[in-house]
PDB file of C-alpha atoms in Angstrom:
ATOM      1  CA  MET W   1     -52.767  13.742 -11.414  1.00 59.00           C
ATOM      2  CA  SER W   2     -51.844  12.307  -8.039  1.00 57.00           C
ATOM      3  CA  PRO W   3     -48.212  11.855  -6.977  1.00 57.00           C
ATOM      4  CA  PRO W   4     -46.709   8.366  -7.256  1.00 53.00           C
ATOM      5  CA  PRO W   5     -47.089   6.298  -4.069  1.00 53.00           C
ATOM      6  CA  GLN W   6     -44.095   6.289  -1.727  1.00 50.00           C
ATOM      7  CA  PRO W   7     -42.818   2.870  -0.579  1.00 45.00           C
ATOM      8  CA  SER W   8     -43.815   1.964   2.957  1.00 42.00           C
ATOM      9  CA  PHE W   9     -41.314   1.215   5.688  1.00 39.00           C
ATOM     10  CA  SER W  10     -42.387  -1.899   7.548  1.00 38.00           C
ATOM     11  CA  SER W  11     -40.056  -2.133  10.524  1.00 36.00           C
ATOM     12  CA  SER W  12     -41.874  -3.287  13.644  1.00 35.00           C
ATOM     13  CA  LEU W  13     -39.527  -1.059  15.626  1.00 34.00           C
ATOM     14  CA  LEU W  14     -40.522   2.184  13.919  1.00 35.00           C
ATOM     15  CA  MET W  15     -44.105   1.119  13.262  1.00 35.00           C
ATOM     16  CA  ALA W  16     -44.882   0.481  16.930  1.00 35.00           C
ATOM     17  CA  SER W  17     -47.356   3.351  16.818  1.00 36.00           C
ATOM     18  CA  ASN W  18     -49.280   1.351  14.223  1.00 37.00           C
ATOM     19  CA  VAL W  19     -50.244  -1.387  16.699  1.00 37.00           C
ATOM     20  CA  SER W  20     -53.683  -0.008  17.550  1.00 37.00           C
ATOM     21  CA  HIS W  21     -56.552  -1.761  15.761  1.00 39.00           C
ATOM     22  CA  GLN W  22     -58.010  -0.448  12.508  1.00 42.00           C
ATOM     23  CA  ARG W  23     -55.383   2.235  12.126  1.00 41.00           C
ATOM     24  CA  ARG W  24     -54.226   2.885   8.591  1.00 43.00           C
ATOM     25  CA  SER W  25     -50.697   1.991   7.584  1.00 42.00           C
ATOM     26  CA  GLN W  26     -48.188   4.777   8.132  1.00 46.00           C
ATOM     27  CA  ARG W  27     -45.116   5.685   6.151  1.00 49.00           C
ATOM     28  CA  VAL W  28     -41.916   6.883   7.764  1.00 45.00           C
ATOM     29  CA  TYR W  29     -39.911   9.637   6.068  1.00 44.00           C
ATOM     30  CA  LEU W  30     -36.614  11.310   6.755  1.00 48.00           C
ATOM     31  CA  GLN W  31     -37.079  15.001   5.939  1.00 52.00           C
ATOM     32  CA  GLU W  32     -33.755  16.510   4.943  1.00 50.00           C
ATOM     33  CA  SER W  33     -33.193  20.256   4.721  1.00 50.00           C
ATOM     34  CA  ALA W  34     -30.429  22.813   5.166  1.00 53.00           C
ATOM     35  CA  GLY W  35     -31.366  23.068   8.857  1.00 55.00           C
ATOM     36  CA  GLY W  36     -30.902  19.326   9.478  1.00 54.00           C
ATOM     37  CA  SER W  37     -32.962  16.159   9.320  1.00 50.00           C
ATOM     38  CA  SER W  38     -36.202  15.186  10.995  1.00 51.00           C
ATOM     39  CA  LEU W  39     -38.321  12.040  11.091  1.00 49.00           C
ATOM     40  CA  HIS W  40     -41.993  12.230  10.054  1.00 48.00           C
ATOM     41  CA  LEU W  41     -44.876   9.767   9.941  1.00 50.00           C
ATOM     42  CA  ASP W  42     -47.791  10.264   7.533  1.00 52.00           C
ATOM     43  CA  GLY W  43     -50.621  11.795   9.492  1.00 48.00           C
ATOM     44  CA  GLU W  44     -48.276  13.058  12.221  1.00 45.00           C
ATOM     45  CA  ALA W  45     -48.754  16.579  13.504  1.00 46.00           C
ATOM     46  CA  GLY W  46     -46.506  18.889  11.546  1.00 46.00           C
ATOM     47  CA  SER W  47     -46.290  16.626   8.531  1.00 43.00           C
ATOM     48  CA  ALA W  48     -50.027  16.688   7.771  1.00 43.00           C
ATOM     49  CA  SER W  49     -49.636  20.196   6.385  1.00 43.00           C
ATOM     50  CA  THR W  50     -46.811  19.040   4.125  1.00 42.00           C
ATOM     51  CA  PRO W  51     -48.193  16.750   1.419  1.00 46.00           C
ATOM     52  CA  ALA W  52     -45.918  14.052   0.030  1.00 47.00           C
ATOM     53  CA  ALA W  53     -45.718  15.805  -3.337  1.00 48.00           C
ATOM     54  CA  SER W  54     -43.971  18.800  -1.772  1.00 48.00           C
ATOM     55  CA  ARG W  55     -41.255  16.656  -0.145  1.00 46.00           C
ATOM     56  CA  PRO W  56     -38.796  16.179  -2.987  1.00 44.00           C
ATOM     57  CA  SER W  57     -35.866  15.547  -0.628  1.00 42.00           C
ATOM     58  CA  SER W  58     -37.677  12.954   1.510  1.00 39.00           C
ATOM     59  CA  SER W  59     -36.485   9.374   1.482  1.00 41.00           C
ATOM     60  CA  CYS W  60     -37.739   6.198   3.082  1.00 39.00           C
ATOM     61  CA  LEU W  61     -35.625   4.914   5.927  1.00 38.00           C
ATOM     62  CA  TYR W  62     -35.461   1.298   4.784  1.00 36.00           C
ATOM     63  CA  SER W  63     -32.306   1.981   2.762  1.00 36.00           C
ATOM     64  CA  GLN W  64     -30.432   2.753   5.991  1.00 38.00           C
ATOM     65  CA  PHE W  65     -30.793  -0.876   7.053  1.00 39.00           C
ATOM     66  CA  GLN W  66     -29.147  -2.505   4.043  1.00 40.00           C
ATOM     67  CA  SER W  67     -26.204  -4.800   4.689  1.00 44.00           C
ATOM     68  CA  THR W  68     -22.695  -3.400   4.491  1.00 47.00           C
ATOM     69  CA  GLU W  69     -21.040  -6.839   4.553  1.00 48.00           C
ATOM     70  CA  SER W  70     -19.056  -6.132   1.381  1.00 49.00           C
ATOM     71  CA  GLU W  71     -17.170  -3.311   3.140  1.00 54.00           C
ATOM     72  CA  ASN W  72     -15.514  -5.839   5.451  1.00 76.00           C
ATOM     73  CA  ARG W  73     -14.223  -8.307   2.852  1.00 82.00           C
ATOM     74  CA  SER W  74     -10.445  -8.478   3.345  1.00 86.00           C
ATOM     75  CA  PHE W  75      -9.858 -11.641   1.294  1.00 90.00           C
ATOM     76  CA  GLU W  76     -12.298 -13.904  -0.523  1.00 95.00           C
ATOM     77  CA  GLY W  77     -12.487 -16.819  -2.899  1.00 96.00           C
ATOM     78  CA  ILE W  78     -13.473 -20.436  -3.465  1.00 96.00           C
ATOM     79  CA  LEU W  79     -12.255 -23.190  -1.165  1.00 97.00           C
ATOM     80  CA  PHE W  80     -13.425 -26.776  -0.842  1.00 96.00           C
ATOM     81  CA  LYS W  81     -14.556 -27.455   2.714  1.00 96.00           C
ATOM     82  CA  LYS W  82     -14.821 -30.928   4.203  1.00 93.00           C
ATOM     83  CA  GLY W  83     -18.129 -31.375   5.948  1.00 88.00           C
ATOM     84  CA  ALA W  84     -18.446 -32.955   9.369  1.00 80.00           C
ATOM     85  CA  MET W  85     -17.972 -36.736   9.730  1.00 78.00           C
ATOM     86  CA  LEU W  86     -18.746 -38.681   6.544  1.00 81.00           C
ATOM     87  CA  LYS W  87     -19.868 -35.560   4.663  1.00 87.00           C
ATOM     88  CA  PRO W  88     -18.359 -34.805   1.252  1.00 90.00           C
ATOM     89  CA  TRP W  89     -16.042 -31.961   0.233  1.00 94.00           C
ATOM     90  CA  LYS W  90     -18.055 -29.036  -1.115  1.00 95.00           C
ATOM     91  CA  PRO W  91     -17.002 -25.854  -2.866  1.00 96.00           C
ATOM     92  CA  ARG W  92     -17.893 -22.759  -0.844  1.00 97.00           C
ATOM     93  CA  TRP W  93     -17.311 -19.036  -1.269  1.00 97.00           C
ATOM     94  CA  PHE W  94     -15.220 -17.868   1.696  1.00 98.00           C
ATOM     95  CA  VAL W  95     -14.888 -14.318   2.979  1.00 96.00           C
ATOM     96  CA  LEU W  96     -12.179 -13.337   5.435  1.00 96.00           C
ATOM     97  CA  ASP W  97     -13.367 -10.352   7.469  1.00 94.00           C
ATOM     98  CA  LYS W  98     -10.525  -8.701   9.387  1.00 91.00           C
ATOM     99  CA  THR W  99     -12.884  -6.133  10.916  1.00 91.00           C
ATOM    100  CA  LYS W 100     -15.253  -8.656  12.497  1.00 92.00           C
ATOM    101  CA  HIS W 101     -12.521 -11.305  12.930  1.00 93.00           C
ATOM    102  CA  GLN W 102     -14.553 -13.906  11.046  1.00 95.00           C
ATOM    103  CA  LEU W 103     -14.180 -16.375   8.233  1.00 96.00           C
ATOM    104  CA  ARG W 104     -17.671 -16.619   6.706  1.00 96.00           C
ATOM    105  CA  TYR W 105     -18.702 -19.094   4.050  1.00 97.00           C
ATOM    106  CA  TYR W 106     -21.513 -19.068   1.512  1.00 97.00           C
ATOM    107  CA  GLU W 107     -22.853 -21.641  -0.911  1.00 96.00           C
ATOM    108  CA  THR W 108     -22.073 -19.309  -3.844  1.00 95.00           C
ATOM    109  CA  ARG W 109     -20.491 -15.903  -4.361  1.00 94.00           C
ATOM    110  CA  GLN W 110     -23.913 -14.345  -5.018  1.00 94.00           C
ATOM    111  CA  ASP W 111     -25.502 -15.527  -1.754  1.00 94.00           C
ATOM    112  CA  LYS W 112     -26.333 -12.863   0.832  1.00 92.00           C
ATOM    113  CA  GLU W 113     -26.894 -15.256   3.726  1.00 93.00           C
ATOM    114  CA  CYS W 114     -23.873 -17.145   4.989  1.00 93.00           C
ATOM    115  CA  LYS W 115     -23.982 -20.879   5.659  1.00 95.00           C
ATOM    116  CA  GLY W 116     -21.520 -20.648   8.513  1.00 96.00           C
ATOM    117  CA  VAL W 117     -19.080 -18.501  10.452  1.00 96.00           C
ATOM    118  CA  ILE W 118     -15.713 -19.411  11.928  1.00 96.00           C
ATOM    119  CA  GLU W 119     -14.800 -16.947  14.652  1.00 96.00           C
ATOM    120  CA  LEU W 120     -11.091 -16.194  14.293  1.00 95.00           C
ATOM    121  CA  GLY W 121     -10.840 -15.676  18.045  1.00 94.00           C
ATOM    122  CA  ASP W 122     -11.479 -19.435  18.368  1.00 95.00           C
ATOM    123  CA  VAL W 123      -8.671 -20.414  15.959  1.00 96.00           C
ATOM    124  CA  GLU W 124      -5.746 -22.107  17.700  1.00 96.00           C
ATOM    125  CA  ALA W 125      -3.679 -23.029  14.623  1.00 96.00           C
ATOM    126  CA  VAL W 126      -3.488 -22.760  10.843  1.00 97.00           C
ATOM    127  CA  ALA W 127      -1.444 -25.566   9.307  1.00 96.00           C
ATOM    128  CA  ALA W 128      -0.813 -27.464   6.102  1.00 95.00           C
ATOM    129  CA  GLY W 129      -3.198 -30.380   5.795  1.00 93.00           C
ATOM    130  CA  ALA W 130      -3.343 -33.672   3.966  1.00 89.00           C
ATOM    131  CA  SER W 131      -5.617 -35.061   1.310  1.00 86.00           C
ATOM    132  CA  ALA W 132      -8.535 -36.990   2.750  1.00 82.00           C
ATOM    133  CA  MET W 133     -10.971 -39.529   1.366  1.00 82.00           C
ATOM    134  CA  GLY W 134     -13.377 -37.980  -1.124  1.00 85.00           C
ATOM    135  CA  ALA W 135     -11.173 -34.923  -1.726  1.00 87.00           C
ATOM    136  CA  PRO W 136     -11.400 -33.138  -5.081  1.00 87.00           C
ATOM    137  CA  LYS W 137      -9.468 -35.001  -7.786  1.00 87.00           C
ATOM    138  CA  ASN W 138      -6.209 -33.848  -9.405  1.00 87.00           C
ATOM    139  CA  ILE W 139      -5.347 -31.438  -6.594  1.00 90.00           C
ATOM    140  CA  GLU W 140      -1.760 -31.232  -5.394  1.00 91.00           C
ATOM    141  CA  GLU W 141      -1.024 -32.325  -1.813  1.00 91.00           C
ATOM    142  CA  LYS W 142       0.079 -28.831  -0.730  1.00 94.00           C
ATOM    143  CA  ALA W 143      -3.328 -27.355  -1.642  1.00 96.00           C
ATOM    144  CA  PHE W 144      -4.796 -28.737   1.607  1.00 96.00           C
ATOM    145  CA  PHE W 145      -4.769 -26.886   4.927  1.00 97.00           C
ATOM    146  CA  ASP W 146      -6.507 -27.087   8.288  1.00 96.00           C
ATOM    147  CA  LEU W 147      -7.905 -24.569  10.745  1.00 96.00           C
ATOM    148  CA  LYS W 148      -7.911 -25.880  14.301  1.00 96.00           C
ATOM    149  CA  THR W 149     -10.434 -24.120  16.550  1.00 96.00           C
ATOM    150  CA  THR W 150     -11.491 -24.686  20.136  1.00 94.00           C
ATOM    151  CA  ARG W 151     -14.507 -26.635  18.813  1.00 93.00           C
ATOM    152  CA  ARG W 152     -13.258 -28.614  15.803  1.00 94.00           C
ATOM    153  CA  VAL W 153     -10.736 -28.911  12.991  1.00 94.00           C
ATOM    154  CA  TYR W 154     -11.844 -27.483   9.636  1.00 96.00           C
ATOM    155  CA  ASN W 155     -10.316 -29.110   6.540  1.00 95.00           C
ATOM    156  CA  PHE W 156      -9.892 -26.984   3.417  1.00 97.00           C
ATOM    157  CA  CYS W 157      -8.646 -27.494  -0.113  1.00 96.00           C
ATOM    158  CA  ALA W 158      -7.640 -24.614  -2.390  1.00 96.00           C
ATOM    159  CA  GLN W 159      -7.288 -24.771  -6.174  1.00 94.00           C
ATOM    160  CA  ASP W 160      -3.523 -25.127  -5.850  1.00 95.00           C
ATOM    161  CA  SER W 161      -0.657 -24.780  -3.368  1.00 95.00           C
ATOM    162  CA  LEU W 162      -0.224 -21.056  -4.099  1.00 97.00           C
ATOM    163  CA  ASN W 163      -3.853 -20.277  -3.204  1.00 97.00           C
ATOM    164  CA  ALA W 164      -3.642 -22.469  -0.114  1.00 97.00           C
ATOM    165  CA  GLN W 165      -0.583 -20.524   1.042  1.00 97.00           C
ATOM    166  CA  LEU W 166      -2.363 -17.201   0.375  1.00 97.00           C
ATOM    167  CA  TRP W 167      -5.316 -18.311   2.508  1.00 97.00           C
ATOM    168  CA  MET W 168      -3.109 -19.578   5.332  1.00 97.00           C
ATOM    169  CA  ASP W 169      -1.061 -16.354   5.321  1.00 96.00           C
ATOM    170  CA  SER W 170      -4.200 -14.173   5.258  1.00 95.00           C
ATOM    171  CA  VAL W 171      -5.827 -16.010   8.163  1.00 96.00           C
ATOM    172  CA  GLN W 172      -2.547 -15.996  10.090  1.00 94.00           C
ATOM    173  CA  SER W 173      -2.258 -12.249   9.486  1.00 92.00           C
ATOM    174  CA  CYS W 174      -5.714 -11.741  11.019  1.00 90.00           C
ATOM    175  CA  LEU W 175      -4.714 -13.815  14.040  1.00 89.00           C
ATOM    176  CA  SER W 176      -1.531 -11.763  14.479  1.00 83.00           C
ATOM    177  CA  ASP W 177      -3.505  -8.492  14.321  1.00 77.00           C
ATOM    178  CA  ALA W 178      -5.791  -9.565  17.165  1.00 65.00           C
TER     179      ALA W 178
END
């Protein structure tokens, strides 16, 4: 019985040796042992004598390139964000990242790709805001706040005044740490 196939690593950076025509696809492995780690390609000198079945501690490198965004989430939650001119208020999942000095926003909590980034280095002021046309209904006046940057003013609405104050304090704390 043959060993199960190993997943291929398809990075153009590490597969540069695979550019020549009609060359079979190569797999990249990290060989781990008590003496350290070494990188091997299928068919590479030195690894040809070591069949895949005898490499129980080998792992594909692709897992090293997974996102670590969640490690930098200092504060997160839902805020309504007013779009640019004449755009409606939309709920977005916001992530305050004190490490990268960013306020990122996503369409939903589950999204991996952010819709936008506000660089905290560009923020000039965080202040209480006012309700605007088209704002979410039945929200208290103190739930609104604004972020003034060098490029524009972002209008936000939290669920209530307490959450708005938490967001303003958290962003202000990041600005003070800079």
